[in-house]
Structures are given as C-alpha cells and as structure tokens.
Short mmCIF file of C-alpha atoms in Angstrom, two decimals:
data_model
loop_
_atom_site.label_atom_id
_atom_site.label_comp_id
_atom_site.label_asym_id
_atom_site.label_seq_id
_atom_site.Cartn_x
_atom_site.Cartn_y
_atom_site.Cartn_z
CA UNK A 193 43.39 -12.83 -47.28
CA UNK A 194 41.90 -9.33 -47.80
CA UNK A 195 43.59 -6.89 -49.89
CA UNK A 196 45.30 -3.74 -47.54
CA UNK A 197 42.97 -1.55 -48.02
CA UNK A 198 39.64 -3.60 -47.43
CA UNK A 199 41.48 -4.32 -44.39
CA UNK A 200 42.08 -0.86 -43.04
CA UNK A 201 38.52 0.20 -44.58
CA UNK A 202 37.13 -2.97 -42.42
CA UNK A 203 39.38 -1.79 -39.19
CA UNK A 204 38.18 1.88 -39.71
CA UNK A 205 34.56 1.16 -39.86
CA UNK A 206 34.93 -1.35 -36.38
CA UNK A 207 36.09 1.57 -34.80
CA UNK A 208 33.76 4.16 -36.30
CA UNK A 209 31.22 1.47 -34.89
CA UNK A 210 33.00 0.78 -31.35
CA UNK A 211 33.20 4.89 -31.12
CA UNK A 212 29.31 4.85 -32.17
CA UNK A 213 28.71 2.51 -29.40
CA UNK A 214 31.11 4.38 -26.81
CA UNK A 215 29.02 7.52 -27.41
CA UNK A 216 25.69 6.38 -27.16
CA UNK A 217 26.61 4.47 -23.59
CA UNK A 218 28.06 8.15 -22.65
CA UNK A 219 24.68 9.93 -23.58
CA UNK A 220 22.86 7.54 -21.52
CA UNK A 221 24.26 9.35 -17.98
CA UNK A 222 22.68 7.58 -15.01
CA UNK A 223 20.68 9.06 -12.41
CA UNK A 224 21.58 9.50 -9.13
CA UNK A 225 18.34 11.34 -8.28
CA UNK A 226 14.95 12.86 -8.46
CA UNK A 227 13.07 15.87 -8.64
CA UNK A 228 9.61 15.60 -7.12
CA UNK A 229 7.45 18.27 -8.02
CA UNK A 230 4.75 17.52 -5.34
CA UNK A 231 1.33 18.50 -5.29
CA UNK A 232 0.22 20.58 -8.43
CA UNK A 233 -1.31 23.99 -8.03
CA UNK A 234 -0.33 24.64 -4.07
CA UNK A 235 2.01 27.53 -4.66
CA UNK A 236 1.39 29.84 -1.26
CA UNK A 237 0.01 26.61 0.38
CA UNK A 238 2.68 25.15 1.99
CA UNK A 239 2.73 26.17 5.61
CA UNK A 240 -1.60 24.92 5.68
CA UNK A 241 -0.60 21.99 4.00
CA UNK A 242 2.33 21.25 6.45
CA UNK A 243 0.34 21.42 9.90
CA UNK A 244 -2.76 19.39 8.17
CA UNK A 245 -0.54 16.91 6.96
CA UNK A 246 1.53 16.65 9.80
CA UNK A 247 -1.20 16.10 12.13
CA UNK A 248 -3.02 13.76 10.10
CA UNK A 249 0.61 11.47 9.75
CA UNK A 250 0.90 11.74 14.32
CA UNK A 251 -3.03 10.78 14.79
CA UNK A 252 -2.25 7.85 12.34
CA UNK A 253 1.15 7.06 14.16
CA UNK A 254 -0.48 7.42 18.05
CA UNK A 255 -3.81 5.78 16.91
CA UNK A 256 -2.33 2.78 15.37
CA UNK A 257 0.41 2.54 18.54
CA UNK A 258 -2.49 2.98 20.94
CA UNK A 259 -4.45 0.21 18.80
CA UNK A 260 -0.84 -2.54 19.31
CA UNK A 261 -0.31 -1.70 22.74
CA UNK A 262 -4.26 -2.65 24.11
CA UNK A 263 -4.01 -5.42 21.90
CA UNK A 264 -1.00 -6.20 23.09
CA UNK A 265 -1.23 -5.61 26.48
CA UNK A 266 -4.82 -7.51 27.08
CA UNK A 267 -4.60 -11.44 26.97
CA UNK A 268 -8.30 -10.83 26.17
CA UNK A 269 -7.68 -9.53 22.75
CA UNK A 270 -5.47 -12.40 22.00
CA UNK A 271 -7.72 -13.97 19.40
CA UNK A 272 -7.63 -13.86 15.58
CA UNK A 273 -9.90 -10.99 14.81
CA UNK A 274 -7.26 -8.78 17.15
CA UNK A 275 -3.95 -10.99 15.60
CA UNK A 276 -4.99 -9.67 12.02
CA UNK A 277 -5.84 -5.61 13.42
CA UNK A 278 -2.42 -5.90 14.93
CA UNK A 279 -1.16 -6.43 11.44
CA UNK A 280 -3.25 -4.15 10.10
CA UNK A 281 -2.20 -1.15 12.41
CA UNK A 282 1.54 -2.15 11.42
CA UNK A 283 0.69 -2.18 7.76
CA UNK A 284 -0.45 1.57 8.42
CA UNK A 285 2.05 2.51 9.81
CA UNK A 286 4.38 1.80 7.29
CA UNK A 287 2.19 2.64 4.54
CA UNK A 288 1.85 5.99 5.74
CA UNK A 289 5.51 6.97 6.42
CA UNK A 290 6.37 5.86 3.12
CA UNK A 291 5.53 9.17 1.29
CA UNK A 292 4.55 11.52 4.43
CA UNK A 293 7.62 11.99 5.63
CA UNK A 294 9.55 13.29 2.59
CA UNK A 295 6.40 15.02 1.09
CA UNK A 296 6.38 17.21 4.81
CA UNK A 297 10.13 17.69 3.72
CA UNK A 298 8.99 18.88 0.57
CA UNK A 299 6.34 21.60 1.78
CA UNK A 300 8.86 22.63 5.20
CA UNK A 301 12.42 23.05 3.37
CA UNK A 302 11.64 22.31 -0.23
CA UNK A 303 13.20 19.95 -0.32
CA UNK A 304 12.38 18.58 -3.57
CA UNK A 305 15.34 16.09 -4.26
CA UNK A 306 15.70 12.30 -3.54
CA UNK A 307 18.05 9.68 -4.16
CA UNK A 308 17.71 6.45 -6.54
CA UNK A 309 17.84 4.21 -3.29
CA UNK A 310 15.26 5.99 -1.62
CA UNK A 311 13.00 6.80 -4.75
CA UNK A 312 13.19 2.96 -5.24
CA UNK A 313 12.38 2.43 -1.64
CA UNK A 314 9.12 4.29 -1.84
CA UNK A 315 7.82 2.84 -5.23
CA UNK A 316 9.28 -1.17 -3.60
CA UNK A 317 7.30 -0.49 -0.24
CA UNK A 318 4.31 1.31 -1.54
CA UNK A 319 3.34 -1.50 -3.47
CA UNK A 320 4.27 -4.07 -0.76
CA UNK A 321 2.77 -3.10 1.66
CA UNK A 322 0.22 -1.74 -0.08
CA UNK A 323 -0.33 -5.47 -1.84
CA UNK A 324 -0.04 -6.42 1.91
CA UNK A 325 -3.04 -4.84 2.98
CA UNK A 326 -5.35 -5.52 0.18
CA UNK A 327 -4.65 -9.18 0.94
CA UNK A 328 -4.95 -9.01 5.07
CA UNK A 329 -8.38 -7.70 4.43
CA UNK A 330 -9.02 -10.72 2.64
CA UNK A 331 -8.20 -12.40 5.44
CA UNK A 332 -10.22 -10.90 7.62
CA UNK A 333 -12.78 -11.20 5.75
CA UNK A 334 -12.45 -15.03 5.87
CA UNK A 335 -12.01 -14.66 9.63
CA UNK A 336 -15.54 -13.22 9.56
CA UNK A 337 -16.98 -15.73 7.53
CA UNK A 338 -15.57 -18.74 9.76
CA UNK A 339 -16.88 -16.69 13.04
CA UNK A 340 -20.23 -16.14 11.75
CA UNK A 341 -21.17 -18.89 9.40
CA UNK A 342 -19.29 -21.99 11.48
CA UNK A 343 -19.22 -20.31 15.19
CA UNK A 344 -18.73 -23.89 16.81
CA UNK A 345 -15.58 -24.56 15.13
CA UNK A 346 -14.20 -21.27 14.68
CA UNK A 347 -11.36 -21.67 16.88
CA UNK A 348 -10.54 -25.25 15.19
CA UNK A 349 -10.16 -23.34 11.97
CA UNK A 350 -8.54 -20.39 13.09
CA UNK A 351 -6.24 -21.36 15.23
CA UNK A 352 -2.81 -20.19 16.34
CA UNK A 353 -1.09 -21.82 13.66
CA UNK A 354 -3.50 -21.36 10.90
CA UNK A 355 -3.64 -17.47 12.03
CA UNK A 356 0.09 -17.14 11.52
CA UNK A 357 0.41 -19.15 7.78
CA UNK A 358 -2.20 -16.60 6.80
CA UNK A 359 -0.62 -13.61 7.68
CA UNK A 360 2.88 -14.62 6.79
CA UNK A 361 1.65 -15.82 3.19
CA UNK A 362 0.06 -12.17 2.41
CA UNK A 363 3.32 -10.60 3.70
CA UNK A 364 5.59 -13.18 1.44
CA UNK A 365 3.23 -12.91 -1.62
CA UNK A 366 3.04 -9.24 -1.26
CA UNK A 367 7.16 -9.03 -1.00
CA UNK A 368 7.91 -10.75 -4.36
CA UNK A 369 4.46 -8.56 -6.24
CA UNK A 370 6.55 -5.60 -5.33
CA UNK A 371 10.33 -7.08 -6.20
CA UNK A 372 8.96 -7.64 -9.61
CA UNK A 373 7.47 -4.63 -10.16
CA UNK A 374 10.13 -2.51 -8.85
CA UNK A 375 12.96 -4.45 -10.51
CA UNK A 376 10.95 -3.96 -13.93
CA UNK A 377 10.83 -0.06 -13.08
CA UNK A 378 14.86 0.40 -12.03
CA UNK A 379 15.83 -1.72 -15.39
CA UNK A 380 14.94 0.54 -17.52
CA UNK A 381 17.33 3.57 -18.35
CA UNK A 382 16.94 6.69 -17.32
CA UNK A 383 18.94 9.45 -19.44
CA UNK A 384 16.83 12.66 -19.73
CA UNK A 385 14.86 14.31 -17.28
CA UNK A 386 14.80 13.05 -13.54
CA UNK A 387 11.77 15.52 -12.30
CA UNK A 388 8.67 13.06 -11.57
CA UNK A 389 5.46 15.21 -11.71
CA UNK A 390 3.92 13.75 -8.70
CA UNK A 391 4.54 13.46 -4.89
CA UNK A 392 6.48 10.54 -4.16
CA UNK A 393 8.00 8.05 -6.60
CA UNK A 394 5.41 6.06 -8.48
CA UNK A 395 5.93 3.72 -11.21
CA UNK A 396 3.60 5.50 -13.62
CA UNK A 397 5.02 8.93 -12.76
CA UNK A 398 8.82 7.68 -12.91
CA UNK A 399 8.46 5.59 -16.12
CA UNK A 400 7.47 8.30 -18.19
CA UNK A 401 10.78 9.52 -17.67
CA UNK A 402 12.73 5.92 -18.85
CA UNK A 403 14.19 6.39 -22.33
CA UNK A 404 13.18 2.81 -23.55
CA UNK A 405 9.77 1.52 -24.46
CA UNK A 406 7.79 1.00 -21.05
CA UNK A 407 5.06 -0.86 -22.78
CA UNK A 408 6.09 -4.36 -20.45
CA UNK A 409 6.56 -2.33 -17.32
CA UNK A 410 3.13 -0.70 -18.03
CA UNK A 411 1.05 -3.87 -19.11
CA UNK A 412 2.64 -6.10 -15.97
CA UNK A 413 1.74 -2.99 -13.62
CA UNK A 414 -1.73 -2.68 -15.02
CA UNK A 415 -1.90 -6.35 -14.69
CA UNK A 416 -0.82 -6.90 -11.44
CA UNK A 417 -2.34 -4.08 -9.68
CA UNK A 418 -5.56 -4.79 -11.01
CA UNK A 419 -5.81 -8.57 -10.56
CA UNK A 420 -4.79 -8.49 -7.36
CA UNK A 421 -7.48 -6.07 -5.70
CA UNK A 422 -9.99 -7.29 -8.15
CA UNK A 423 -9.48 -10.94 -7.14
CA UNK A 424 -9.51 -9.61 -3.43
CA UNK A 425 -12.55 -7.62 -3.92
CA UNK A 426 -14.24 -10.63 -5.14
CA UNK A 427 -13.40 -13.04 -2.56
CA UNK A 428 -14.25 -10.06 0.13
CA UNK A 429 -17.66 -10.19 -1.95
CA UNK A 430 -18.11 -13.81 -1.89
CA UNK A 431 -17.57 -13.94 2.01
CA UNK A 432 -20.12 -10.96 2.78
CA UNK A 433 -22.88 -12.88 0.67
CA UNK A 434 -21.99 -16.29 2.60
CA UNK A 435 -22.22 -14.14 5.86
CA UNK A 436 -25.45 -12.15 5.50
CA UNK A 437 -27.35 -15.07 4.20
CA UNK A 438 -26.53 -16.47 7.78
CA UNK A 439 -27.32 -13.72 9.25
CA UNK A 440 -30.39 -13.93 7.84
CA UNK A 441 -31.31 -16.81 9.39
CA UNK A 442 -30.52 -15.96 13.04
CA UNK A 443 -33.64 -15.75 14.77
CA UNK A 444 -32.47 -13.71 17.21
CA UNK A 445 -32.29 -9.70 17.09
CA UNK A 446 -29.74 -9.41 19.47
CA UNK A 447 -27.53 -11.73 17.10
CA UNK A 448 -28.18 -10.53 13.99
CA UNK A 449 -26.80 -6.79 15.98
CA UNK A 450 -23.60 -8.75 16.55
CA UNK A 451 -22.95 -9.47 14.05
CA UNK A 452 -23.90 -6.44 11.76
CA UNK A 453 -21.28 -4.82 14.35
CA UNK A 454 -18.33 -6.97 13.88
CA UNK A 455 -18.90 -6.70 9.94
CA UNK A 456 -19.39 -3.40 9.80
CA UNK A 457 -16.03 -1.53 10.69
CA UNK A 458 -14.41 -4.40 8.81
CA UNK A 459 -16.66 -2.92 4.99
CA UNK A 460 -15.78 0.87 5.83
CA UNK A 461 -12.18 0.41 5.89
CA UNK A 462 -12.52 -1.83 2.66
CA UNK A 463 -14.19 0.94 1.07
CA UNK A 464 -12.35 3.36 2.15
CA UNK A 465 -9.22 1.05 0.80
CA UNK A 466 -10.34 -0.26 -2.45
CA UNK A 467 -12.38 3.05 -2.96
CA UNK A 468 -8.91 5.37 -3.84
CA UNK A 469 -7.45 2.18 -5.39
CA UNK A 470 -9.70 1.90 -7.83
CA UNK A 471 -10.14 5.06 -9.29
CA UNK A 472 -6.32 5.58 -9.54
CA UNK A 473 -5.24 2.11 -11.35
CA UNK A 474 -8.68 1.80 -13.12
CA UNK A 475 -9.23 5.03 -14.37
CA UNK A 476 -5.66 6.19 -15.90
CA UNK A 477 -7.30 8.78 -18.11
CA UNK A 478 -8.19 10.93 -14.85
CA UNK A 479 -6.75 14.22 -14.74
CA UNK A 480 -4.26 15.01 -12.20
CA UNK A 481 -6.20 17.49 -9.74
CA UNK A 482 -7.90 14.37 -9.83
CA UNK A 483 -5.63 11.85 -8.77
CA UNK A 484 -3.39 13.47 -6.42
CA UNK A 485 -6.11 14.16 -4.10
CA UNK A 486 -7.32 9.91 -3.99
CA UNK A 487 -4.04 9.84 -4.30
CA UNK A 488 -3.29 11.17 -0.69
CA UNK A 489 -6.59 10.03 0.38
CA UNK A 490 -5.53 6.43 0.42
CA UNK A 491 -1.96 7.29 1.46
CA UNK A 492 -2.59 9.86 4.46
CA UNK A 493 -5.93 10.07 5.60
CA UNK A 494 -7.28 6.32 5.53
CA UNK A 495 -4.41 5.18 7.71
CA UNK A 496 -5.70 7.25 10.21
CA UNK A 497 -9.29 6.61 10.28
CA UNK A 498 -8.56 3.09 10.42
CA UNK A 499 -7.66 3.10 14.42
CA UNK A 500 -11.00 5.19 15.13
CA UNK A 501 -12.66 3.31 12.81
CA UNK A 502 -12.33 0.07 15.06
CA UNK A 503 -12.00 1.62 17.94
CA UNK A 504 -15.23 3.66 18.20
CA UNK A 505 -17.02 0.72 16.86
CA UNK A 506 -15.44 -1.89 19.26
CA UNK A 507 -16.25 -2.13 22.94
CA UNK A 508 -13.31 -4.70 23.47
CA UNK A 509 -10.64 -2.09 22.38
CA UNK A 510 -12.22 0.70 24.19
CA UNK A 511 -12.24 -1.08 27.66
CA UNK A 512 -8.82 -2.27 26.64
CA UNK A 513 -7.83 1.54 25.97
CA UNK A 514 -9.44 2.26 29.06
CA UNK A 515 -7.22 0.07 30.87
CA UNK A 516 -4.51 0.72 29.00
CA UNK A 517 -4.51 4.69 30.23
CA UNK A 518 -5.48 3.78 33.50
CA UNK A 519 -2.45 1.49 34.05
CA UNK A 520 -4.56 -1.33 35.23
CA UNK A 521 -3.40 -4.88 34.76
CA UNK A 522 -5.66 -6.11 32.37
CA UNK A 523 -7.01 -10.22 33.53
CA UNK A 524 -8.89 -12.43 30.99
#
C-alpha cells in the first residue's frame, strides 16, 4: 500500500486532472447558431439586390412548374428525355430555395442569424441535390447517346423500368455523398466564433470556424466534390464524342439538324452547371469578389435559365405550353 501522503498527493492530482478536464469541456460552449455575413461589399445595396434576386428565385419557381405541369399534363411527353427534365426541373427547384430564401431574409430584415438545424440543412441539401444534378445530367447524356447512336432499340434500352433505376440511383448515391459530408462537418466542435463569411452555410466557410484540425473534412470534401463532377464530366465527354461521330455519318441534313437540336440545350445547361462548379471547388485560391458571384451564378441564376433553356429550344414543350394555357386536352 501507498504511504498517506502519496495517496492524498495521487487523489489531489486526479482531481486537479478531472477539474482540468471539466474546464476545458466548459470552454468548448456549443453553438446553437450562425451569423451569415452575406454578400461582401453590398452595403447600400440591399433593396436592388432584393427585387433582382427575388425575381430571378419566382421565374425559376413558375418556369420549372410550367416545365412539370406540360410534361405532366401531355401523354406525349411521356418518354425518357421528358422523365429525366421532370427531374431536372424538381432538382431546381430545390436547389434554388436552398439559399434564396434566407439570403432574401438577409437583404429584407437583416436577418443575419440561423439555427444549427437549418445551417446543417443548407450545407446537407446543397450538396445533395447538388450531387443529384451533376449525376442526372449524366444520365441524360446517356439517354442521348442510346437515342442517337442505337435509334432502333432505344425504347428497349430505355424503358420504363430502366428510366426509373437510373434516376432513383443518382438520387440514392447523391443522399449518402451528402450524409457523409455533412456528418464530417457537424462532428467537429465549434467553440469560438459562429459568423460564416459567406451567404449560406458552406462547408468551407463553416469549417474555418471548427476548433479542431479540419484537414479530413477538407481532403474528403476536395475529394468528393471533385471526383464526382470530374468523373461526370468525363462520361458526359465520352457520350458527346460517341454521338457526333454518328452524327457524322447521317447522310441526311435534315437529321444531322435533329439531332444537333436535341444535343444542344442538353451542353448549355452542362456548361452553365459544371462551368460555376469548377471554378469554385477547383480553384480555392480565388478571391472572394470572386467566388460569391459563381457562387450565386450556379445557385440563382442557372436554375432559371434552365426552363427557357429547353423550352425555347424545344417545339414539343412549347406546343405542350401552348396547350397547357389554352386549357386544351392534350391527345397523343
């Protein structure tokens, strides 16, 4: 046995240790919210900002509605090409009202502060459904392929069933990219400040703020979010050579204008997607009047040139519009 007073030497120093312990968990206060900061350098802008943004955010919401309810509402548009745009316009819907609405918050009532929940909400959905979408263009750009390089069997490959597994798989995959990534993020503890310098809650932006080393959160992001476009850029790539080296081949003028037409809206909204996405998760080093800008680009404005992007390009959707407003019953 110990003599007394190694043993009360040995009790005090457990304590001095449990007390060391107690105060550091006590330092570490959780938090309960955020501070966003918003755009950088629009002091006196707020009211011009509000009505631009908020117009931009109802032409994407009645564009993309418009877009569902032809679709919809025609049984001629019930094909796979139309099956994946329906997805599409959902998937810009929601990836526009994941930052727009608090952000017009922000400029109205400054109303600068939000919650944990809903700060991991927008940093969870904005890379779900933004995953989402970078994969359904994939798909559609495999649609395209099958349509114009096997036309005989195109509706023995795509069919209903086919159609569906595709678009469920990039909505699964997509769902557990963003669980990780967002689960990785909300680990991590958060004692100091809790003002993000940015618009809406981003994992870059929010980490900065963790008071542990974010090196794994940063690599896996990196990783992730530039493996996945890349790999879908590439396959997008491969499936655009395949098609215009049969298009090449077509004899016929009036073919070869088909389809140049049904490829063509399909590469200005990939450009206009992987465009922003690029330059924000490749470039890191940009400076922030930089950023924010592609930043909102890809979150605001692309959502809503993607309905007039197909739709002024597309005779199908126009007649079905046309219908549509004219209350006619549409027959196939």
């Amino acid at each position: 046995s110990l003599p007394v007073s190694e043993s009360v030497s040995l009790c005090l120093s457990q304590r001095e240790m449990t007390n060391e312990s107690y105060v550091g968990r006590v330092n570490h206060t959780v938090v309960t919210h955020f501070i966003l900061l918003g755009i950088p350098n629009a002091s006196g802008l707020q009211t011009i900002l509000f009505i631009t943004f908020l117009a931009f955010y109802l032409c994407t919401l009645l564009g993309n509605l418009l877009i569902l309810l032809a679709i919809l509402a025609d049984p001629c548009l019930h094909t796979p090409m139309y099956f994946f745009l329906c997805n599409l316009s959902v998937l810009d819907i929601g990836f526009s009202s994941i930052s727009t609405p608090k952000f017009l918050a922000n400029l109205w009532v400054r109303s600068r502060v939000i919650s944990l929940g809903r700060c991991m909400s927008q940093v969870f959905f904005y890379h779900f459904l933004g995953s989402t979408e970078c994969l359904l263009y994939t798909v559609m750009a495999y649609n395209r392929y099958v349509a114009i390089c096997h036309p005989l069997r195109y509706l023995l490959i795509m069919n209903r069933r086919v159609c569906a597994l595709l678009a469920a798989s990039t909505w699964i995959t997509s769902s557990f990219h963003a669980t990780i990534l967002t689960s990785l993020t909300f680990t991590l503890p958060y004692c100091g400040s809790n003002v993000v310098d940015y618009f809406f809650c981003d994992i870059f932006p929010v980490v900065q703020l963790a008071c542990a080393d974010t090196y794994i959160i940063e690599t896996v992001t990196f990783t992730n979010t530039g493996m996945v476009p890349t790999t879908c850029f590439l396959l997008i790539l491969a499936s655009y050579v395949r098609i215009v080296y049969s298009v090449l081949k077509i004899n016929s003028g009036e073919g070869r204008r088909k389809a140049a037409s049904t490829c063509a809206s399909h590469l200005v909204v990939v450009t206009l997607f992987f465009g922003p996405c690029a330059l924000v998760y490749t470039q890191p080093q940009l400076s922030k009047v930089l950023v924010t800008p592609v930043q909102i680009f890809g979150n605001v404005v692309t959502p809503m040139l993607n309905p007039a992007i197909y739709t002024l390009t597309n005779k199908e959707v126009k007649e079905a519009l046309r219908k549509l407003r004219g209350g006619q019953t549409p027959a196939c």
